[in-house]
Amino acid sequence: MINVGVIGAGAIVRRGHLPALKDLPEVEVKAIADLNEDLVKNIAGEFQISNYFSDPLKIIEDPSIDLIDICTPSGTHCELIKHAAQQGKNIMVEKPLTTTIEDALEIYHTVVKAGVKLNVVQNWRYFPVVFQVKERIDKGYLGKIVGMQGAALTNFPAGWTRNKWLYHEGAALFDFAPHLIDLMLWLNGSDVKTVYALGGDITGGDMGFVNHTQIIMEFASGATATAIISWVTECFTFTVDVYGTGGNVALDVRNAHYYEMHGVQTPLDDIRKAAGKTIRVAKDVLNKNYFKGALLYFKPLIKDFIESIKENKEEPVPVRHGVMVTAVLCGAMESLKTKKHIELNFMS
Ligand SMILES: NC(=O)c1ccc[n+]([C@@H]2O[C@H](COP(=O)([O-])OP(=O)(O)OC[C@H]3O[C@@H](n4cnc5c(N)ncnc54)[C@H](O)[C@@H]3O)[C@@H](O)[C@H]2O)c1
């Protein structure tokens, strides 16, 4: 049995982490902490957690707890991770790992030195269709990846949390972009070398934070990619097109569909692609299984992380990968401010 202590009792804990943790027989949620005393009391009551605190150190320093689940605002992750690692705890942390490259590197060195396991919660890569595409790429069906084009588009997340921390200067860049950047980096399996970003506050400065941006990346492998992330579009889209020397894949996560192409495209390819997606969507609608969101995917991710702890294997989303994703986000932020392209050479 793995004893878990959860830090943070906000939106993602209530909607994602606690329903998943409570549904895993190999896990017991021993305690929860949140600076907001009323909130933590209510959530502990709702999920029948007997120990609740307003001080997260009460959990981090409890010797009976094996795994710390950090679900606080992204800018607070670093301090909590450092405390937990120094206490020898394994750590699960919400995306993004953190919000500055200095913090990311400090986390990396602390975690490696402490010899603990850390997994970043990147639940969007757990959609089954994403795993199918990853397998096709890893088996070499697309040849060498030379380009990617991703889109993570939604409307303003006004109903998510009442807390204002979400609207720090990076906002959408550090909120929705981590899912897309994680997925693109994971699918390609290469570090990013250079980042350039466009956009920012598309309302002309009225909002004062990044709500729409397009990131251009060059990978160490030589591949190039663009990722467009927005909080100001009406339609919800989460897609990644992957272009290789041996074929292309069009991945549409929301519609649980991918289409793989080889050779010169014919009209039949376009018909197959459209028909395949229509059939897929129709089946999912009829089976009441159409896009239920990414909250369903905390459970398999936590299961995989626990297995990596038990079997002393690499975590599903290890700290180094979390550092790389954070570096892309921070590089994009710097590029938006300086209008220059940013070299990411810190891990060498
Ligand atoms: N994986 C996903 O799909 C997903 C979705 C949304 C949010 N997130 C991530 O989850 C994290 C939390 O987001 P949220 O939407 O739940 O935010 P939230 O504002 O709803 O909740 C955060 C909670 O943390 C508490 N808190 C702040 N500092 C603390 C500290 N030092 N110790 C203990 N408690 C503290 C706050 O009181 C608040 O209740 C962020 O990193 C965010 O990026 C992930």
XYZ file of C-alpha atoms and ligand atoms in Angstrom:
392
model
C 0.000 0.000 0.000
C 1.331 3.464 -0.919
C 0.391 6.205 1.536
C -0.277 9.468 -0.262
C -0.389 13.022 1.090
C -2.069 15.550 -1.189
C -1.022 19.218 -1.132
C -3.628 21.604 -2.503
C -7.379 21.086 -2.363
C -8.366 23.180 -5.382
C -10.056 22.526 -8.707
C -7.771 19.822 -10.079
C -7.642 17.865 -6.829
C -11.408 17.742 -6.463
C -12.127 16.997 -10.124
C -9.136 14.825 -11.038
C -6.700 13.627 -8.385
C -8.942 12.544 -5.522
C -11.484 10.643 -7.679
C -8.533 8.791 -9.289
C -6.579 8.165 -6.077
C -9.687 6.950 -4.256
C -10.321 4.469 -7.073
C -6.884 2.828 -6.883
C -6.756 -0.118 -4.428
C -2.957 0.111 -4.052
C -3.195 3.673 -2.695
C -4.436 5.231 0.518
C -4.904 8.990 0.799
C -3.686 9.566 4.351
C -3.803 13.347 4.508
C -4.507 16.549 2.600
C -3.262 20.120 3.160
C -4.321 23.493 1.796
C -3.606 27.021 3.021
C -7.372 27.567 2.874
C -8.632 25.963 6.112
C -12.330 25.917 5.230
C -11.683 24.435 1.823
C -9.405 21.657 3.064
C -11.905 20.722 5.783
C -14.722 20.490 3.218
C -12.699 18.462 0.730
C -11.436 16.107 3.452
C -15.073 15.559 4.463
C -16.255 15.004 0.887
C -13.550 12.399 0.177
C -13.400 10.907 3.706
C -9.773 11.809 4.387
C -9.215 11.720 8.136
C -6.184 14.021 8.407
C -6.283 17.547 7.044
C -4.028 20.546 7.648
C -3.442 24.123 6.582
C 0.332 23.602 6.780
C 1.764 21.394 3.980
C 4.884 20.641 6.070
C 2.699 18.540 8.399
C 2.313 16.145 5.462
C 5.796 16.444 3.980
C 7.429 15.713 7.348
C 5.118 12.817 8.251
C 7.261 9.630 8.118
C 4.229 7.429 7.377
C 3.647 9.147 4.011
C 5.435 7.692 0.966
C 4.222 9.854 -1.888
C 3.517 13.592 -1.985
C 1.020 14.771 -4.605
C 1.618 18.501 -5.276
C -1.383 20.286 -6.804
C -0.830 23.910 -5.803
C -0.405 26.944 -8.117
C 2.472 26.282 -10.514
C 4.740 29.008 -9.063
C 4.671 27.279 -5.644
C 5.777 23.817 -6.848
C 9.533 24.380 -6.481
C 9.621 25.028 -2.715
C 7.262 22.130 -1.976
C 9.208 19.724 -4.224
C 12.498 20.689 -2.563
C 11.080 20.049 0.934
C 9.549 16.740 -0.135
C 12.703 15.505 -1.920
C 14.845 16.413 1.074
C 12.528 14.275 3.226
C 13.111 11.360 0.819
C 9.532 11.361 -0.502
C 8.520 10.344 -3.992
C 6.683 13.169 -5.703
C 3.894 13.615 -8.177
C 3.525 17.223 -9.322
C 0.963 18.938 -11.483
C 2.035 20.397 -14.787
C 3.986 22.520 -15.451
C 6.892 21.387 -13.264
C 7.475 25.048 -12.416
C 7.467 28.507 -14.009
C 11.138 29.548 -14.223
C 14.149 27.801 -15.672
C 16.168 28.521 -12.504
C 13.547 26.712 -10.393
C 13.389 23.847 -12.902
C 17.139 23.262 -12.700
C 17.088 23.515 -8.897
C 14.314 20.909 -8.800
C 16.262 18.680 -11.195
C 19.451 18.750 -9.090
C 17.565 18.332 -5.789
C 15.572 15.353 -7.033
C 18.597 13.628 -8.592
C 20.670 14.202 -5.428
C 17.903 12.901 -3.151
C 17.425 9.827 -5.350
C 13.639 10.095 -5.200
C 11.149 9.566 -8.010
C 9.296 12.545 -9.495
C 6.547 12.399 -12.072
C 4.922 15.392 -13.779
C 1.174 15.033 -14.276
C 0.770 15.173 -18.052
C -2.586 13.460 -18.336
C -3.324 14.549 -21.944
C -0.756 12.126 -23.303
C -2.789 9.289 -21.741
C -5.596 9.451 -24.308
C -5.409 5.980 -25.936
C -5.194 7.507 -29.433
C -2.012 9.370 -28.424
C -0.412 6.093 -27.306
C -1.353 4.541 -30.644
C 0.436 7.337 -32.536
C 3.456 7.143 -30.217
C 3.725 3.426 -30.979
C 3.582 4.039 -34.755
C 6.356 6.648 -34.472
C 8.536 4.489 -32.202
C 8.192 1.521 -34.560
C 9.550 3.729 -37.349
C 6.452 3.818 -39.594
C 6.909 7.552 -40.217
C 10.681 7.385 -40.766
C 12.608 10.303 -39.292
C 10.366 13.037 -37.883
C 11.114 16.317 -39.678
C 8.177 18.509 -38.677
C 5.184 18.861 -36.360
C 2.236 21.180 -36.088
C 0.169 21.255 -32.886
C -2.898 23.190 -31.759
C -4.395 23.489 -28.270
C -7.302 25.883 -28.581
C -10.094 26.611 -26.150
C -12.196 29.459 -24.863
C -11.510 31.441 -21.718
C -11.351 29.106 -18.657
C -13.561 31.370 -16.527
C -15.379 28.471 -14.839
C -12.272 26.524 -13.782
C -10.991 28.181 -10.584
C -11.891 31.354 -8.729
C -8.265 31.874 -7.752
C -6.441 34.645 -9.577
C -2.970 33.066 -9.728
C -3.901 31.527 -13.111
C -3.776 35.003 -14.673
C -0.089 35.686 -14.008
C 1.765 37.146 -17.011
C 2.269 33.727 -18.667
C -1.361 32.549 -18.128
C -2.369 30.336 -21.127
C 1.278 29.673 -21.933
C 1.786 27.969 -18.548
C -1.740 26.513 -18.370
C -2.802 24.817 -21.631
C 0.547 24.866 -23.477
C 2.277 22.342 -21.122
C -0.092 19.609 -22.355
C 0.628 20.279 -26.022
C 4.368 20.867 -25.612
C 4.705 17.713 -23.470
C 2.949 15.683 -26.116
C 4.977 17.086 -29.012
C 8.300 16.577 -27.208
C 7.333 13.074 -26.136
C 6.146 12.037 -29.613
C 9.321 13.363 -31.208
C 11.673 12.123 -28.486
C 14.179 14.932 -28.863
C 15.199 18.014 -26.871
C 14.286 21.463 -28.137
C 17.235 23.665 -29.132
C 15.657 26.970 -30.147
C 12.343 28.677 -29.407
C 10.642 31.696 -30.946
C 7.158 32.876 -29.976
C 4.579 35.276 -31.387
C 1.356 36.675 -29.970
C 0.868 37.369 -26.247
C -2.166 39.388 -25.172
C -4.255 39.218 -28.341
C -6.828 41.607 -26.826
C -4.349 44.421 -27.408
C -3.234 44.587 -23.799
C -6.681 44.632 -22.125
C -6.106 41.380 -20.269
C -2.419 41.888 -19.446
C -1.422 38.236 -19.794
C -0.692 35.717 -22.529
C -3.982 34.439 -23.928
C -2.886 33.449 -27.443
C 0.534 32.437 -28.712
C 2.293 30.516 -31.427
C 5.599 28.859 -30.569
C 8.134 27.867 -33.194
C 10.611 25.193 -32.094
C 13.728 23.649 -33.544
C 14.634 20.248 -32.091
C 18.130 18.896 -31.490
C 17.185 16.171 -34.008
C 16.817 18.893 -36.679
C 13.004 18.653 -36.803
C 11.003 21.889 -36.744
C 7.599 22.461 -35.127
C 4.934 25.034 -34.454
C 2.481 24.951 -31.559
C -0.480 27.309 -31.397
C -2.108 27.767 -27.996
C -5.133 29.904 -27.324
C -7.678 30.813 -24.686
C -9.660 33.080 -27.008
C -11.087 30.709 -29.606
C -14.666 29.438 -29.563
C -13.970 25.916 -30.796
C -12.124 23.367 -28.695
C -9.265 21.766 -30.630
C -6.376 19.535 -29.602
C -4.485 18.243 -32.629
C -0.949 17.338 -33.631
C 0.180 16.673 -37.202
C 3.458 14.778 -37.459
C 5.493 14.771 -40.672
C 8.189 12.167 -41.276
C 10.431 11.065 -44.123
C 8.307 7.888 -44.394
C 4.797 9.207 -43.795
C 2.532 11.649 -41.972
C 0.052 11.328 -39.126
C -2.869 13.642 -38.394
C -3.779 13.170 -34.721
C -7.059 14.574 -33.433
C -7.226 13.928 -29.687
C -10.733 15.285 -29.112
C -12.165 13.020 -31.800
C -10.054 10.023 -30.643
C -8.822 9.615 -34.205
C -5.596 9.517 -36.163
C -4.973 9.083 -39.846
C -1.673 7.862 -41.254
C -0.586 8.634 -44.817
C 2.217 7.208 -46.929
C 3.272 8.141 -50.434
C 1.523 10.622 -52.671
C -1.941 11.434 -51.398
C -4.870 10.585 -53.638
C -8.502 11.737 -53.319
C -9.170 8.294 -51.842
C -6.864 9.169 -48.917
C -8.953 12.240 -48.118
C -12.167 10.229 -48.366
C -10.740 7.525 -46.064
C -9.533 10.144 -43.589
C -12.925 11.899 -43.416
C -14.897 8.633 -43.362
C -12.635 7.123 -40.672
C -13.151 10.119 -38.423
C -16.916 10.178 -39.038
C -17.254 6.494 -38.149
C -15.060 6.910 -35.047
C -17.059 9.903 -33.799
C -20.403 8.228 -34.565
C -19.373 5.089 -32.642
C -18.223 7.123 -29.641
C -21.432 9.172 -29.621
C -23.623 6.044 -29.886
C -21.646 4.299 -27.132
C -21.873 7.460 -24.974
C -18.101 7.555 -25.027
C -17.474 10.766 -26.976
C -14.651 12.965 -25.583
C -15.088 12.968 -21.818
C -12.047 15.174 -21.284
C -8.638 14.535 -19.798
C -9.791 14.080 -16.190
C -10.305 10.370 -16.882
C -6.595 9.901 -17.450
C -5.220 10.638 -13.987
C -5.874 7.060 -12.956
C -3.708 5.276 -15.589
C -0.982 7.871 -15.144
C -0.869 7.421 -11.346
C -0.960 3.636 -11.806
C 2.062 3.802 -14.133
C 3.934 6.065 -11.730
C 3.290 3.711 -8.807
C 4.519 0.793 -10.901
C 7.701 2.745 -11.733
C 8.260 3.266 -7.987
C 7.637 -0.375 -7.114
C 9.801 -1.732 -9.919
C 12.381 1.061 -9.736
C 11.864 1.924 -13.417
C 11.926 5.331 -15.109
C 8.842 7.408 -14.332
C 6.259 7.929 -17.122
C 7.025 11.706 -17.155
C 10.442 12.065 -15.481
C 11.911 15.258 -14.045
C 14.272 15.840 -16.982
C 11.322 15.893 -19.362
C 9.510 18.314 -17.029
C 12.558 20.590 -17.118
C 12.584 20.519 -20.929
C 8.879 21.420 -21.147
C 9.380 24.242 -18.635
C 12.362 25.491 -20.660
C 10.228 25.707 -23.810
C 7.522 27.644 -21.918
C 10.058 30.008 -20.330
C 11.905 30.404 -23.645
C 8.601 31.279 -25.342
C 7.818 33.828 -22.606
C 11.241 35.437 -23.014
C 10.842 35.466 -26.787
C 7.448 37.197 -26.494
C 9.101 39.913 -24.407
C 12.319 40.346 -26.386
C 10.994 39.497 -29.884
C 14.112 37.361 -30.293
C 14.655 33.658 -30.720
C 15.950 31.931 -27.574
C 18.587 29.197 -27.449
C 17.916 26.462 -24.844
C 21.370 25.142 -24.024
C 21.089 24.774 -20.240
C 20.969 20.928 -20.037
C 24.271 20.358 -21.834
N -3.457 18.261 -15.400
C -4.455 19.073 -15.694
O -5.249 18.809 -16.590
C -4.605 20.350 -14.908
C -5.786 21.126 -15.010
C -5.863 22.276 -14.231
C -4.827 22.664 -13.380
N -3.699 21.910 -13.347
C -2.558 22.294 -12.482
O -2.883 21.989 -11.135
C -2.297 22.955 -10.252
C -3.404 23.555 -9.391
O -4.409 24.107 -10.217
P -5.923 24.296 -9.718
O -6.689 24.630 -10.937
O -6.346 23.177 -8.861
O -5.764 25.615 -8.840
P -6.708 26.148 -7.645
O -6.394 27.585 -7.506
O -8.126 25.761 -7.884
O -6.192 25.340 -6.367
C -4.929 25.540 -5.817
C -5.038 25.352 -4.301
O -3.718 25.368 -3.749
C -3.772 26.032 -2.480
N -2.416 26.485 -2.139
C -1.722 27.515 -2.674
N -0.452 27.543 -2.176
C -0.354 26.496 -1.303
C 0.675 25.997 -0.465
N 1.896 26.546 -0.459
N 0.415 24.935 0.319
C -0.816 24.342 0.322
N -1.840 24.786 -0.452
C -1.610 25.840 -1.260
C -4.776 27.138 -2.688
O -5.325 27.581 -1.450
C -5.806 26.471 -3.604
O -6.876 25.897 -2.869
C -1.558 23.954 -11.158
O -0.207 23.592 -11.256
C -2.239 23.771 -12.516
O -1.391 24.081 -13.621
C -3.589 20.766 -14.072
